[in-house]
Short mmCIF file of C-alpha atoms in Angstrom, two decimals:
data_model
loop_
_atom_site.label_atom_id
_atom_site.label_comp_id
_atom_site.label_asym_id
_atom_site.label_seq_id
_atom_site.Cartn_x
_atom_site.Cartn_y
_atom_site.Cartn_z
CA MET A 15 14.29 9.29 -16.89
CA LEU A 16 14.67 12.17 -14.48
CA GLY A 17 11.49 13.83 -15.66
CA VAL A 18 13.32 16.92 -16.88
CA SER A 19 13.58 18.54 -20.29
CA GLU A 20 16.48 19.99 -22.24
CA SER A 21 15.38 23.53 -21.52
CA ASP A 22 15.55 23.09 -17.74
CA SER A 23 18.27 24.96 -15.88
CA ASP A 24 21.11 23.20 -14.07
CA GLU A 25 19.46 24.12 -10.80
CA GLN A 26 16.15 22.53 -11.84
CA ILE A 27 17.90 19.36 -12.90
CA LYS A 28 19.81 19.21 -9.64
CA THR A 29 16.55 19.63 -7.73
CA ALA A 30 14.87 16.89 -9.76
CA TYR A 31 17.82 14.60 -9.08
CA ARG A 32 17.70 15.33 -5.37
CA GLU A 33 13.97 14.57 -5.21
CA LEU A 34 14.47 11.21 -6.90
CA ALA A 35 17.53 10.44 -4.81
CA LYS A 36 15.45 11.04 -1.69
CA LYS A 37 12.71 8.78 -3.03
CA TYR A 38 14.98 5.84 -3.85
CA HIS A 39 17.50 6.48 -1.10
CA PRO A 40 18.92 3.24 0.31
CA ASP A 41 17.87 4.27 3.82
CA ARG A 42 14.26 4.07 2.73
CA TYR A 43 14.69 0.49 1.52
CA ASP A 44 17.22 -0.83 4.02
CA GLY A 45 16.15 -4.38 4.87
CA SER A 46 13.21 -4.29 2.47
CA PRO A 47 12.68 -7.36 0.25
CA LEU A 48 12.63 -4.90 -2.66
CA SER A 49 15.95 -3.23 -1.81
CA ASP A 50 17.72 -4.71 -4.83
CA LEU A 51 15.09 -3.15 -7.12
CA ALA A 52 15.54 0.18 -5.38
CA GLN A 53 19.28 -0.11 -5.88
CA GLU A 54 18.76 -0.76 -9.61
CA LYS A 55 16.50 2.26 -9.82
CA MET A 56 19.04 4.42 -7.99
CA GLN A 57 21.72 3.25 -10.40
CA GLU A 58 19.54 4.19 -13.39
CA ILE A 59 18.93 7.62 -11.92
CA ASN A 60 22.64 8.15 -11.23
CA ASN A 61 23.49 7.06 -14.78
CA ALA A 62 20.89 9.39 -16.25
CA TYR A 63 22.12 12.32 -14.18
CA ASP A 64 25.69 11.43 -15.16
CA GLU A 65 24.75 11.54 -18.84
CA ILE A 66 23.10 14.92 -18.51
CA GLN A 67 26.09 16.34 -16.63
CA LYS A 68 28.50 15.06 -19.29
CA THR A 69 26.41 16.47 -22.12
CA ARG A 70 26.10 19.84 -20.45
CA SER A 71 29.79 20.05 -19.57
CA ARG A 72 30.67 19.33 -23.18
CA ALA A 73 28.23 22.04 -24.31
CA LYS A 74 29.93 24.52 -22.02
CA ASN A 75 33.18 23.88 -23.91
CA GLY A 76 34.51 21.97 -20.95
CA ALA A 77 35.30 25.29 -19.29
CA GLN A 78 33.39 24.57 -16.12
CA ASN A 79 32.77 21.35 -14.30
CA SER A 80 29.39 21.76 -12.71
CA GLY A 81 29.74 18.47 -10.88
CA GLY A 82 30.54 19.93 -7.50
CA ALA A 83 27.31 19.28 -5.70
CA TYR A 84 26.40 16.15 -7.56
CA THR A 85 29.54 14.17 -6.79
CA GLY A 86 28.80 14.62 -3.15
CA TYR A 87 25.37 13.09 -3.54
CA TYR A 88 26.35 10.54 -6.13
CA GLY A 89 29.30 9.17 -4.26
CA GLY A 90 27.36 8.50 -1.13
CA TYR A 91 24.76 6.19 -2.60
CA SER A 92 26.67 3.41 -4.28
CA GLY A 93 26.81 -0.05 -2.81
CA TYR A 94 25.06 0.97 0.37
CA TYR A 95 22.24 -1.51 0.08
CA GLY A 96 21.87 -4.86 1.73
CA GLY A 97 23.58 -4.48 5.05
CA SER A 98 25.65 -1.53 6.05
CA TYR A 99 27.03 -3.09 9.20
CA SER A 100 30.61 -1.95 9.58
CA GLY A 101 31.43 -3.53 12.93
CA ALA A 102 31.99 -7.19 13.81
CA SER A 103 28.82 -9.22 13.66
CA SER A 104 28.04 -12.16 15.93
CA PHE A 105 25.83 -13.60 13.22
CA PRO A 106 27.61 -13.17 9.88
CA ASP A 107 26.02 -16.27 8.34
CA ILE A 108 22.54 -15.13 9.22
CA ARG A 109 23.23 -11.67 7.81
CA ARG A 110 24.42 -13.24 4.58
CA LEU A 111 21.27 -15.35 4.34
CA ILE A 112 19.01 -12.36 4.95
CA ASN A 113 20.84 -10.29 2.34
CA SER A 114 20.39 -13.00 -0.26
CA GLY A 115 16.69 -13.27 0.52
CA ARG A 116 16.90 -16.69 2.18
CA ILE A 117 14.62 -15.64 5.00
CA ILE A 118 13.31 -19.02 6.11
CA GLU A 119 16.81 -20.43 6.56
CA ALA A 120 17.94 -17.27 8.32
CA GLU A 121 15.04 -17.49 10.73
CA GLU A 122 15.68 -21.14 11.46
CA LEU A 123 19.26 -20.40 12.42
CA LEU A 124 18.28 -17.34 14.42
CA ASP A 125 15.60 -19.19 16.37
CA GLY A 126 18.14 -21.92 17.10
CA THR A 127 20.23 -19.42 19.07
CA PRO A 128 20.02 -20.07 22.83
CA GLN A 129 18.24 -17.45 24.93
CA SER A 130 21.50 -16.40 26.60
CA SER A 131 23.10 -15.38 23.29
CA ARG A 132 20.19 -13.22 22.19
CA ASP A 133 21.80 -9.80 22.23
CA ALA A 134 20.74 -6.54 20.59
CA GLU A 135 21.94 -7.74 17.21
CA TRP A 136 19.80 -10.87 17.54
CA TYR A 137 16.73 -8.70 18.01
CA PHE A 138 17.79 -6.49 15.11
CA LEU A 139 18.13 -9.46 12.76
CA LYS A 140 14.83 -10.93 13.95
CA ALA A 141 13.25 -7.56 13.24
CA ASN A 142 14.66 -7.66 9.72
CA ILE A 143 13.12 -11.06 9.18
CA TYR A 144 9.71 -9.84 10.27
CA TYR A 145 10.13 -6.78 8.07
CA SER A 146 10.95 -8.97 5.09
CA ARG A 147 7.84 -11.01 5.64
CA GLY A 148 5.61 -7.97 5.98
CA HIS A 149 4.93 -8.42 9.70
CA LEU A 150 5.50 -4.74 10.29
CA GLU A 151 4.22 -4.54 13.85
CA GLN A 152 6.54 -7.28 15.05
CA ALA A 153 9.36 -5.68 13.05
CA SER A 154 8.65 -2.36 14.74
CA GLU A 155 8.71 -3.94 18.20
CA TYR A 156 11.95 -5.82 17.64
CA PHE A 157 13.74 -2.84 16.07
CA THR A 158 12.76 -0.85 19.16
CA ARG A 159 14.04 -3.60 21.43
CA ALA A 160 17.41 -3.77 19.62
CA TYR A 161 17.80 0.01 19.89
CA GLN A 162 16.89 0.00 23.58
CA MET A 163 19.45 -2.73 24.26
CA GLN A 164 22.22 -0.90 22.40
CA PRO A 165 21.27 2.74 21.74
CA GLY A 166 24.81 3.66 20.69
CA ASN A 167 24.75 1.40 17.66
CA PRO A 168 24.16 3.54 14.53
CA GLU A 169 22.59 0.70 12.55
CA PHE A 170 20.01 -0.06 15.24
CA GLN A 171 19.38 3.62 15.82
CA ALA A 172 18.78 4.28 12.11
CA ALA A 173 16.22 1.50 11.84
CA TYR A 174 14.45 2.56 15.02
CA VAL A 175 14.27 6.23 13.98
CA ARG A 176 13.05 5.30 10.51
CA PHE A 177 10.19 3.24 11.91
CA VAL A 178 9.26 5.90 14.44
CA ASN A 179 9.05 8.42 11.60
CA MET A 180 6.92 6.15 9.46
CA ARG A 181 4.52 5.55 12.33
CA ARG A 182 4.25 9.27 12.89
CA THR A 183 4.02 10.60 9.35
CA ALA A 184 2.83 7.68 7.16
CA SER A 185 5.71 8.54 4.84
CA GLY A 186 9.13 7.06 4.23
CA TRP A 187 10.80 10.01 2.55
CA GLY A 188 11.10 13.75 3.01
CA GLY A 189 9.50 13.34 6.40
CA GLY A 190 6.04 14.16 5.11
CA THR A 191 3.64 13.91 2.23
CA ASP A 192 5.42 16.63 0.35
CA PHE A 193 4.56 15.30 -3.06
CA ARG A 194 3.18 18.13 -5.18
CA ARG A 195 4.48 20.46 -2.47
CA ILE A 196 1.16 22.08 -1.62
CA ASP A 197 0.27 22.97 1.91
CA CYS A 198 -3.28 21.70 2.20
CA CYS A 199 -4.00 23.81 5.24
CA ASP A 200 -3.35 26.98 3.27
CA ILE A 201 -5.82 25.90 0.66
CA CYS A 202 -8.48 24.92 3.14
CA GLY A 203 -8.80 28.48 4.27
CA THR A 204 -9.46 29.83 0.85
CA LEU A 205 -12.47 30.09 -1.39
CA ILE A 206 -10.88 27.81 -3.95
CA CYS A 207 -11.22 24.89 -1.60
CA LEU A 208 -14.78 25.80 -0.66
CA ASP A 209 -15.54 25.84 -4.36
CA CYS A 210 -14.04 22.40 -4.67
CA LEU A 211 -16.08 21.12 -1.78
CA CYS A 212 -19.30 22.20 -3.42
CA GLY A 213 -18.40 20.45 -6.65
CA PHE A 214 -17.11 17.19 -5.22
CA SER A 215 -18.76 14.35 -3.38
CA ARG A 216 -20.05 14.87 0.10
CA GLY A 217 -18.05 11.88 1.22
CA GLY A 218 -16.12 13.84 3.79
CA LEU A 219 -13.01 15.92 3.71
CA PHE A 220 -10.13 15.75 6.10
CA CYS A 221 -7.48 18.41 5.59
CA PHE A 222 -4.29 17.31 7.21
CA MET B 12 -14.09 -3.93 4.45
CA PHE B 13 -14.61 -1.85 1.34
CA GLY B 14 -14.30 1.78 0.37
CA TYR B 15 -11.05 2.46 2.19
CA ILE B 16 -8.89 2.81 -0.90
CA LYS B 17 -9.96 6.07 -2.49
CA PRO B 18 -8.47 9.34 -3.71
CA PHE B 19 -7.98 12.55 -1.77
CA GLU B 20 -10.21 14.57 -4.06
CA PRO B 21 -9.00 18.13 -3.34
CA GLU B 22 -5.60 17.16 -4.73
CA LEU B 23 -6.88 15.51 -7.89
CA LYS B 24 -6.54 17.47 -11.08
CA ILE B 25 -9.87 18.00 -12.76
CA ASN B 26 -9.00 15.73 -15.67
CA GLU B 27 -7.83 13.07 -13.18
CA TYR B 28 -11.14 13.34 -11.36
CA GLN B 29 -13.03 12.93 -14.62
CA THR B 30 -10.91 9.95 -15.61
CA TYR B 31 -11.56 8.40 -12.21
CA LYS B 32 -15.31 8.86 -12.62
CA ALA B 33 -15.16 7.36 -16.10
CA LEU B 34 -13.40 4.30 -14.71
CA TYR B 35 -16.01 4.03 -11.97
CA CYS B 36 -18.75 4.15 -14.65
CA GLY B 37 -16.91 1.63 -16.78
CA LEU B 38 -16.61 -0.87 -13.97
CA CYS B 39 -20.28 -0.45 -13.08
CA LYS B 40 -21.30 -1.23 -16.65
CA GLN B 41 -18.96 -4.20 -16.97
CA LEU B 42 -20.13 -5.69 -13.68
CA SER B 43 -23.70 -5.46 -14.83
CA SER B 44 -22.96 -6.88 -18.26
CA VAL B 45 -21.01 -9.90 -16.99
CA TYR B 46 -22.66 -10.66 -13.65
CA GLY B 47 -26.09 -9.07 -13.85
CA PRO B 48 -27.53 -5.85 -12.44
CA PHE B 49 -27.44 -6.85 -8.74
CA SER B 50 -23.64 -7.10 -8.93
CA ARG B 51 -23.49 -3.30 -9.18
CA LEU B 52 -24.05 -3.27 -5.43
CA THR B 53 -20.47 -4.47 -4.97
CA LEU B 54 -19.13 -1.41 -6.76
CA SER B 55 -16.71 0.43 -4.54
CA TYR B 56 -13.67 2.64 -4.79
CA ASP B 57 -11.35 -0.27 -4.07
CA PHE B 58 -12.31 -2.13 -7.22
CA VAL B 59 -11.92 1.02 -9.31
CA PHE B 60 -8.41 1.21 -7.86
CA LEU B 61 -7.81 -2.37 -8.90
CA SER B 62 -8.91 -1.79 -12.50
CA MET B 63 -6.86 1.38 -12.64
CA LEU B 64 -3.76 -0.36 -11.30
CA SER B 65 -4.25 -3.12 -13.83
CA MET B 66 -4.71 -0.62 -16.68
CA SER B 67 -1.63 1.33 -15.59
CA LEU B 68 0.51 -1.73 -16.28
CA ALA B 69 -1.16 -2.82 -19.51
CA GLN B 70 0.36 -2.21 -22.91
CA ASP B 71 -2.77 -0.77 -24.49
CA ALA B 72 -4.59 2.22 -23.08
CA PRO B 73 -8.28 1.88 -22.16
CA GLU B 74 -10.89 3.47 -24.40
CA PHE B 75 -13.55 5.91 -23.38
CA GLU B 76 -16.89 6.95 -24.83
CA LYS B 77 -19.74 9.18 -23.75
CA GLN B 78 -22.56 6.99 -22.48
CA GLY B 79 -25.75 7.29 -20.51
CA CYS B 80 -25.96 6.26 -16.89
CA PHE B 81 -28.59 3.87 -15.54
CA PHE B 82 -28.88 5.81 -12.30
CA ASN B 83 -28.80 9.26 -13.86
CA PRO B 84 -30.47 9.03 -17.29
CA LEU B 85 -30.30 12.76 -17.89
CA ARG B 86 -26.52 12.79 -18.18
CA ARG B 87 -24.20 11.36 -20.77
CA SER B 88 -20.67 11.25 -19.43
CA PRO B 89 -17.38 9.58 -20.39
CA CYS B 90 -17.31 5.91 -19.57
CA CYS B 91 -14.58 3.34 -19.92
CA LEU B 92 -15.40 0.62 -22.44
CA GLU B 93 -15.28 -3.07 -21.59
CA CYS B 94 -11.77 -4.44 -21.27
CA PRO B 95 -9.89 -7.36 -19.68
CA GLN B 96 -8.65 -5.24 -16.76
CA GLN B 97 -12.19 -4.35 -15.70
CA ASP B 98 -13.19 -7.94 -16.22
CA TYR B 99 -10.57 -9.02 -13.71
CA SER B 100 -11.63 -6.40 -11.21
CA ALA B 101 -15.29 -7.39 -11.57
CA ALA B 102 -14.42 -11.05 -11.01
CA VAL B 103 -12.38 -10.26 -7.89
CA ALA B 104 -15.33 -8.22 -6.61
CA MET B 105 -17.63 -11.22 -7.07
CA LEU B 106 -15.23 -13.59 -5.33
CA LEU B 107 -14.81 -11.25 -2.36
CA LEU B 108 -18.52 -10.49 -2.19
CA TYR B 109 -19.33 -14.16 -1.93
CA HIS B 110 -16.87 -14.75 0.91
CA LYS B 111 -17.93 -11.62 2.75
CA THR B 112 -21.59 -12.64 2.52
CA MET B 113 -20.93 -16.15 3.77
CA ASP B 114 -18.95 -14.57 6.60
CA SER B 115 -21.84 -12.24 7.49
CA LEU B 116 -24.31 -15.08 7.35
CA ASN B 117 -22.26 -17.00 9.87
CA ASP B 118 -22.06 -14.33 12.51
CA SER B 119 -25.30 -12.38 12.12
CA ASP B 120 -28.65 -12.57 13.79
CA SER B 121 -31.49 -14.42 12.11
CA LEU B 122 -33.26 -11.34 10.75
CA PHE B 123 -30.22 -10.24 8.75
CA ARG B 124 -29.68 -13.81 7.61
CA PHE B 125 -33.25 -13.96 6.38
CA ALA B 126 -32.79 -10.76 4.39
CA LEU B 127 -29.63 -12.09 2.75
CA MET B 128 -31.07 -15.48 1.81
CA PRO B 129 -32.57 -14.64 -1.59
CA ALA B 130 -29.26 -13.11 -2.71
CA VAL B 131 -27.25 -16.23 -1.91
CA PRO B 132 -28.01 -18.34 -5.01
CA LEU B 133 -27.28 -15.34 -7.25
CA MET B 134 -23.99 -14.78 -5.47
CA LYS B 135 -23.10 -18.45 -5.70
CA ALA B 136 -23.66 -18.32 -9.46
CA ALA B 137 -21.55 -15.19 -9.80
CA TYR B 138 -18.87 -16.77 -7.62
CA LYS B 139 -18.76 -19.91 -9.77
CA LYS B 140 -18.43 -17.88 -12.94
CA ALA B 141 -15.63 -15.69 -11.52
CA ALA B 142 -13.83 -18.70 -10.04
CA ARG B 143 -13.89 -20.47 -13.39
CA LEU B 144 -12.27 -17.43 -15.02
CA TYR B 145 -9.62 -16.93 -12.33
CA PRO B 146 -9.20 -20.21 -10.43
CA ASP B 147 -5.83 -19.38 -8.85
CA VAL B 148 -7.12 -16.26 -7.17
CA ALA B 149 -10.26 -18.11 -6.03
CA ALA B 150 -8.12 -20.85 -4.49
CA VAL B 151 -5.93 -18.40 -2.55
CA MET B 152 -9.05 -16.66 -1.28
CA GLN B 153 -10.54 -19.93 -0.12
CA GLN B 154 -7.40 -20.82 1.84
CA ALA B 155 -7.10 -17.35 3.30
CA MET B 156 -10.69 -17.41 4.53
CA GLN B 157 -10.00 -20.70 6.27
CA LYS B 158 -6.93 -19.19 7.92
CA GLN B 159 -9.01 -16.19 9.00
CA TYR B 160 -11.64 -18.41 10.53
CA LEU B 161 -9.01 -20.35 12.51
CA LEU B 162 -7.14 -17.37 13.89
CA GLU B 163 -10.41 -15.75 14.97
CA LYS B 164 -11.46 -18.95 16.67
CA GLU B 165 -8.12 -19.05 18.52
CA LYS B 166 -8.52 -15.35 19.36
CA SER B 167 -5.06 -14.50 18.01
CA GLU B 168 -3.65 -11.37 19.63
CA SER B 169 -1.14 -10.64 16.90
CA LEU B 170 -2.18 -7.79 14.64
CA ASP B 171 0.29 -8.96 11.99
CA LEU B 172 -1.20 -12.44 11.91
CA ALA B 173 -4.76 -11.11 11.92
CA CYS B 174 -3.99 -8.98 8.84
CA GLU B 175 -2.29 -11.79 7.01
CA PRO B 176 -5.23 -13.55 5.29
CA THR B 177 -6.44 -10.28 3.76
CA ALA B 178 -2.85 -9.35 2.92
CA GLU B 179 -2.27 -12.68 1.19
CA ILE B 180 -5.47 -12.32 -0.81
CA LEU B 181 -4.53 -8.93 -2.20
CA ALA B 182 -0.94 -10.08 -2.83
CA ALA B 183 -2.36 -12.91 -4.96
CA VAL B 184 -4.79 -10.54 -6.69
CA PHE B 185 -2.08 -8.01 -7.61
CA GLU B 186 0.73 -10.34 -8.61
CA PRO B 187 -0.73 -11.44 -11.99
CA LEU B 188 -1.13 -7.82 -13.14
CA SER B 189 2.30 -7.97 -14.75
CA ASP B 190 4.35 -10.62 -16.56
CA ASN B 191 7.64 -9.04 -15.56
CA GLU B 192 9.32 -10.87 -12.67
CA SER B 193 10.54 -7.75 -10.85
CA GLN B 194 7.18 -6.04 -11.25
CA LYS B 195 5.50 -9.14 -9.88
CA ARG B 196 7.61 -8.88 -6.73
CA VAL B 197 6.65 -5.24 -6.29
CA LEU B 198 2.97 -6.03 -6.94
CA LYS B 199 3.01 -8.88 -4.45
CA ARG B 200 4.48 -6.64 -1.76
CA LEU B 201 2.12 -3.79 -2.64
CA GLY B 202 -0.88 -6.12 -2.44
CA TYR B 203 0.28 -7.56 0.86
CA LEU B 204 0.68 -4.09 2.37
CA LEU B 205 -2.66 -2.84 1.05
CA GLY B 206 -4.33 -5.95 2.45
CA ARG B 207 -2.88 -5.06 5.85
CA TYR B 208 -4.13 -1.53 5.44
CA VAL B 209 -7.66 -2.61 4.54
CA TYR B 210 -7.89 -5.07 7.42
CA MET B 211 -6.56 -2.58 9.96
CA ALA B 212 -8.75 0.28 8.68
CA ASP B 213 -11.76 -1.99 8.95
CA ALA B 214 -10.73 -3.08 12.46
CA LEU B 215 -10.32 0.54 13.53
CA ASP B 216 -13.66 1.49 12.02
CA ASP B 217 -15.49 -1.40 13.69
CA MET B 218 -13.74 -1.33 17.06
CA GLU B 219 -16.73 -0.12 19.11
CA LYS B 220 -19.23 -2.26 17.23
CA ASP B 221 -17.09 -5.39 17.65
CA GLN B 222 -16.62 -4.76 21.35
CA ASN B 223 -20.37 -4.44 21.87
CA ARG B 224 -21.11 -7.59 19.90
CA GLY B 225 -18.23 -9.55 21.43
CA ALA B 226 -16.86 -10.05 17.92
CA TYR B 227 -13.18 -10.70 17.19
CA ASN B 228 -11.06 -7.59 16.71
CA PRO B 229 -7.29 -7.74 17.31
CA LEU B 230 -7.19 -4.07 18.32
CA LEU B 231 -9.24 -4.84 21.41
CA PHE B 232 -6.27 -6.68 22.91
CA TYR B 233 -4.18 -3.51 23.11
CA GLY B 234 -4.21 -0.94 25.87
CA ASP B 235 -6.96 -0.28 28.35
CA ASP B 236 -9.18 2.21 26.60
CA MET B 237 -10.49 3.06 23.15
CA GLU B 238 -8.40 6.22 22.96
CA SER B 239 -5.09 4.39 23.28
CA ARG B 240 -6.27 1.64 20.94
CA ARG B 241 -7.17 4.23 18.32
CA ALA B 242 -3.72 5.86 18.69
CA TYR B 243 -2.01 2.51 18.36
CA ALA B 244 -4.07 1.53 15.32
CA THR B 245 -3.32 4.86 13.65
CA ASP B 246 0.42 4.36 14.19
CA ALA B 247 0.24 0.86 12.77
CA LEU B 248 -1.76 2.08 9.78
CA TYR B 249 0.69 4.91 9.14
CA LEU B 250 3.63 2.47 9.14
CA THR B 251 1.89 0.24 6.61
CA ILE B 252 0.95 3.28 4.49
CA ALA B 253 4.59 4.44 4.47
CA GLU B 254 5.73 1.03 3.26
CA THR B 255 2.97 1.01 0.65
CA GLY B 256 4.37 4.24 -0.78
CA ALA B 257 7.87 2.79 -0.86
CA ALA B 258 6.66 -0.28 -2.75
CA PHE B 259 4.61 1.74 -5.20
CA SER B 260 7.63 3.92 -6.05
CA LEU B 261 9.23 0.85 -7.56
CA LEU B 262 6.30 0.05 -9.84
CA GLN B 263 6.73 1.02 -13.48
CA THR B 264 3.42 2.35 -14.76
CA ASN B 265 2.44 3.36 -18.29
CA ARG B 266 -0.39 5.69 -17.26
CA PHE B 267 -2.53 6.95 -14.36
CA SER B 268 0.46 7.46 -12.04
CA GLY B 269 -0.97 10.80 -10.86
CA ILE B 270 -4.22 9.30 -9.63
CA LEU B 271 -2.52 6.22 -8.20
CA GLU B 272 -0.04 8.40 -6.32
CA ASN B 273 -2.88 10.52 -5.01
CA ILE B 274 -4.69 7.44 -3.73
CA LEU B 275 -1.69 5.76 -2.13
CA LEU B 276 0.27 8.75 -0.87
CA LEU B 277 -2.61 11.02 0.16
CA GLY B 278 -5.85 9.05 0.00
CA LEU B 279 -4.96 6.26 2.43
CA LYS B 280 -3.80 8.67 5.12
CA ASN B 281 -6.85 10.84 4.57
CA THR B 282 -9.15 7.85 4.99
CA VAL B 283 -7.56 7.05 8.35
CA GLY B 284 -8.16 10.65 9.35
CA LEU B 285 -11.81 10.39 8.33
CA ILE B 286 -12.29 7.22 10.36
CA ASN B 287 -10.80 8.91 13.42
CA ILE B 288 -12.91 12.04 12.99
CA LYS B 289 -15.99 9.88 12.86
CA LYS B 290 -15.03 8.33 16.19
CA LYS B 291 -14.36 11.61 17.93
CA GLY B 292 -17.67 12.94 16.71
CA GLY B 293 -19.42 10.12 18.52
#
């Protein structure tokens, strides 16, 4: 499940867990129509890690609880999905509808709000609706608007920053395409890459 | 419109590269066998991606065999044998080819039209055959093309709305690749996002050409100059690519995850870079 083997060290397993936790982190799927699936996946990963920890603790004769670092990570990611708003909302019904995937109804209610009541939260919820539907440009605009109207709000700020990062890096996790952890620019300078270029198609190569 | 979904080759393992080539060969052969030799012209990286995605979700693994190549008779290389996943990909290629051709016929000059004419009856036949095999996909495509025609006629300024017909087509093409309800949701989202990507990449690529011809291109409504439009388009593409990665992470594949990850997490971004380099070069 975690992609590790029995012979891996505790450190390696912790690293593997962290990588997966970053990948399926609720922040990456906040507001996404697939957030419930991400939550399921996160739960599976947590369970798997839990199992491994238990097995290893038992093997160590219970002398040492190696769960120090993992509880910190583990504890933070449960039940975070589907709306993390901790303050008082002006639109609790609409939030509930969005969280249960009833986007069309949510939008109807939201659009029915008079212009004068359209505060930062209104724009934030509208952004979520666009995001759900896949209208990412509109979502981006409205998240920005909500943040500009109320920059102190952590929820609006998180969404805004997340979208800014995605626009800049084309990635939703780790702040970069760090999969396989190879710095392409290092390779470009070496003969290995030149060798590759000769062997591969002449379709163009862009090292980023 | 095609060729924007391809791997970032320097990061492919050698065996992944060889597998990819074998799938390319396999699709070429299957296209020819089902729709005739001319259909090979539709062969592009995007349809190889589609067969690979389909195969990654299938129960049974595809089979390979060393075969000769029509275009390079001196070599015998591994080729993927005929299978239902390639059949689907070939059919989708035929459906899209037909629509693209009819589109080109409508807004091209008479010389180009004249050159396309003899191909039309062949394409119509291929279209009919593919549509009979996969009527639901054909129907969605038909509706989406109508929607595209209308929003272009109205000169819609919304990039999201302009992408939507293509997005809806790919969502409908990807959804049937699994029977599992959760997987279907992921596939639908993945297809929608890739459709956005393809439309936007094409719009970015054709920005100058469309401006000169007075053709519809939603990017032309932004900013005052090409430089700022290009920057905006790149941002929008990056956002869609990021979401594509997030959706793909939730897909449960049985094989080919390395190549698929390469394509979606590295290839798409690389392609945008290539398009931009082309522009700067003049």
